[in-house]
Short mmCIF file of C-alpha atoms in Angstrom, two decimals:
data_model
loop_
_atom_site.label_atom_id
_atom_site.label_comp_id
_atom_site.label_asym_id
_atom_site.label_seq_id
_atom_site.Cartn_x
_atom_site.Cartn_y
_atom_site.Cartn_z
CA MET A 298 20.65 -51.47 7.02
CA LYS A 299 22.96 -49.15 9.02
CA THR A 300 24.57 -47.98 5.78
CA ARG A 301 21.18 -47.09 4.32
CA ILE A 302 20.17 -45.05 7.40
CA TYR A 303 23.55 -43.33 7.40
CA LEU A 304 23.19 -42.45 3.70
CA ILE A 305 19.68 -41.05 4.23
CA PHE A 306 20.95 -38.95 7.16
CA ILE A 307 23.79 -37.54 5.01
CA LEU A 308 21.40 -36.70 2.16
CA ILE A 309 19.00 -34.89 4.50
CA LEU A 310 21.87 -32.97 6.06
CA CYS A 311 23.25 -31.96 2.65
CA PHE A 312 19.82 -30.88 1.41
CA TYR A 313 19.20 -28.77 4.51
CA ASN A 314 22.62 -27.07 4.32
CA CYS A 315 22.28 -26.35 0.60
CA ASN A 316 18.86 -24.81 1.14
CA THR A 317 19.96 -22.40 3.90
CA THR A 318 23.09 -21.34 1.99
CA VAL A 319 21.01 -20.23 -0.98
CA LYS A 320 18.68 -18.21 1.22
CA GLU A 321 21.55 -16.38 2.91
CA LYS A 322 23.03 -15.43 -0.46
CA ASP A 323 19.68 -14.04 -1.64
CA CYS A 324 19.42 -11.67 1.29
CA ASN A 325 21.05 -8.28 1.79
CA LYS A 326 21.10 -7.61 5.52
CA LYS A 327 20.45 -4.02 6.55
CA SER A 328 20.43 -2.25 9.88
CA LEU A 329 19.26 1.19 10.95
CA LEU A 330 19.28 3.26 14.10
CA VAL A 331 15.78 4.66 14.56
CA THR A 332 13.69 6.42 17.16
CA ALA A 333 11.13 3.95 18.49
CA THR A 334 7.88 4.95 20.13
CA ALA A 335 4.79 2.87 20.88
CA TYR A 336 1.15 3.10 19.90
CA ASN A 337 -2.16 1.48 20.68
CA SER A 338 -5.22 0.74 18.55
CA LEU A 339 -7.26 3.56 20.05
CA ALA A 340 -9.08 6.26 18.05
CA TYR A 341 -7.36 9.20 19.73
CA GLN A 342 -3.93 7.80 18.78
CA THR A 343 -4.68 6.73 15.23
CA SER A 344 -7.89 7.44 13.30
CA SER A 345 -11.62 6.92 13.52
CA ASN A 346 -11.05 3.24 12.68
CA PRO A 347 -8.09 2.38 14.95
CA SER A 348 -8.06 -1.34 14.13
CA ILE A 349 -7.20 -0.81 10.44
CA THR A 350 -3.65 0.15 9.40
CA ALA A 351 -2.66 2.52 6.60
CA PHE A 352 -1.94 -0.59 4.49
CA GLY A 353 -5.44 -1.94 5.19
CA ASP A 354 -4.45 -4.69 7.64
CA SER A 355 -6.41 -5.41 10.81
CA LEU A 356 -4.71 -4.89 14.19
CA LYS A 357 -5.47 -7.49 16.82
CA PRO A 358 -4.08 -7.68 20.36
CA GLY A 359 -1.05 -9.96 20.64
CA LEU A 360 0.29 -9.32 17.13
CA ARG A 361 3.85 -8.09 16.70
CA TYR A 362 3.49 -5.19 14.29
CA ILE A 363 5.26 -1.91 13.70
CA ALA A 364 4.47 1.26 11.82
CA VAL A 365 7.32 2.96 9.95
CA SER A 366 7.88 6.56 8.96
CA ARG A 367 7.36 7.06 5.25
CA ASP A 368 11.03 7.80 4.56
CA LEU A 369 11.86 4.24 5.71
CA LEU A 370 9.68 2.81 2.94
CA ASP A 371 12.45 3.92 0.54
CA SER A 372 14.96 1.97 2.64
CA GLY A 373 13.13 -1.27 1.89
CA LEU A 374 10.92 -1.37 4.98
CA VAL A 375 7.80 -1.96 2.93
CA HIS A 376 4.56 -3.71 3.85
CA ASN A 377 5.11 -7.15 5.46
CA THR A 378 8.89 -6.76 5.89
CA LYS A 379 10.10 -8.74 8.91
CA VAL A 380 12.39 -6.87 11.30
CA LYS A 381 14.42 -7.67 14.39
CA LEU A 382 14.25 -4.94 17.02
CA GLN A 383 17.00 -4.48 19.58
CA GLY A 384 15.74 -5.57 22.99
CA PHE A 385 12.95 -7.84 21.66
CA ASP A 386 13.12 -11.60 21.15
CA SER A 387 10.49 -11.91 18.42
CA LEU A 388 10.41 -10.65 14.86
CA TYR A 389 8.05 -7.77 14.09
CA ILE A 390 6.27 -7.15 10.80
CA VAL A 391 5.79 -3.80 9.05
CA LYS A 392 2.00 -3.45 8.90
CA ASP A 393 1.43 0.30 9.20
CA LYS A 394 2.92 3.61 8.12
CA MET A 395 3.15 6.81 10.08
CA HIS A 396 2.26 10.42 9.28
CA GLY A 397 4.60 12.05 6.75
CA ARG A 398 6.07 14.47 9.31
CA TRP A 399 8.14 11.75 11.03
CA ARG A 400 11.64 10.72 9.87
CA LYS A 401 13.73 7.62 10.81
CA ARG A 402 11.06 6.54 13.25
CA ILE A 403 9.04 3.44 14.06
CA ASP A 404 6.00 2.89 16.23
CA ILE A 405 5.69 -0.45 18.02
CA TYR A 406 2.15 -1.78 18.30
CA MET A 407 1.28 -2.48 21.95
CA ASP A 408 -2.37 -3.56 21.74
CA ASN A 409 -4.66 -1.45 23.93
CA ASP A 410 -2.21 -1.26 26.85
CA VAL A 411 -1.67 2.51 27.11
CA THR A 412 0.36 2.15 30.32
CA LYS A 413 2.83 -0.20 28.61
CA ALA A 414 3.16 2.19 25.65
CA LYS A 415 3.78 5.18 27.94
CA GLU A 416 6.37 3.23 29.94
CA TRP A 417 8.18 2.43 26.69
CA GLY A 418 8.35 6.14 25.88
CA ARG A 419 10.81 7.09 23.15
CA LYS A 420 14.11 5.28 22.60
CA LYS A 421 16.83 5.01 20.01
CA ILE A 422 17.13 1.38 18.96
CA LYS A 423 18.83 -0.63 16.26
CA MET A 424 16.67 -2.59 13.87
CA GLU A 425 17.77 -5.22 11.40
CA TYR A 426 16.00 -6.51 8.32
CA CYS A 427 16.68 -8.33 5.11
CA LEU A 428 16.18 -7.11 1.54
CA PRO A 429 15.80 -9.63 -1.30
CA SER A 430 18.76 -9.65 -3.70
CA LYS A 431 18.41 -8.70 -7.33
CA ASP A 432 19.38 -11.25 -9.96
CA SER A 433 22.13 -9.54 -12.00
CA ILE A 434 21.14 -11.24 -15.27
CA THR A 435 17.37 -10.79 -15.28
CA LEU A 436 17.22 -7.88 -12.77
CA LYS A 437 14.27 -9.55 -11.10
CA THR A 438 13.88 -9.71 -7.34
CA VAL A 439 14.76 -13.10 -5.88
CA GLN A 440 12.51 -14.05 -2.97
CA PRO A 441 14.31 -15.81 -0.09
#
């Protein structure tokens, strides 16, 4: 009986380790230094419909979203990319894009709390994200 439990434990451990190793190989980690500002879902900061992003997603208080400058789209920060922002514990998701005049810039969504957004101000921060690897034989994107 003990041998059987031990064998099952080893199999589960091997399966888990094999799974995570494959995912790490399929990911190209990237990092960028960007200027980070904050925004709220208010008409005077966005558009006449402040709860809808440029990608068509709905903004709701409590969600961890960012908007990216359009030049960052070419760096792989496309819709629904998960990012780690320096100074924050949680992952953020790219759900919006900024006006074309901005470069190397992100906007952190801070609900309707204008005071919190103003206190954040403008900072240079490091952000990290992962790009899916390309399969060298088929040249198709491998999803992690």
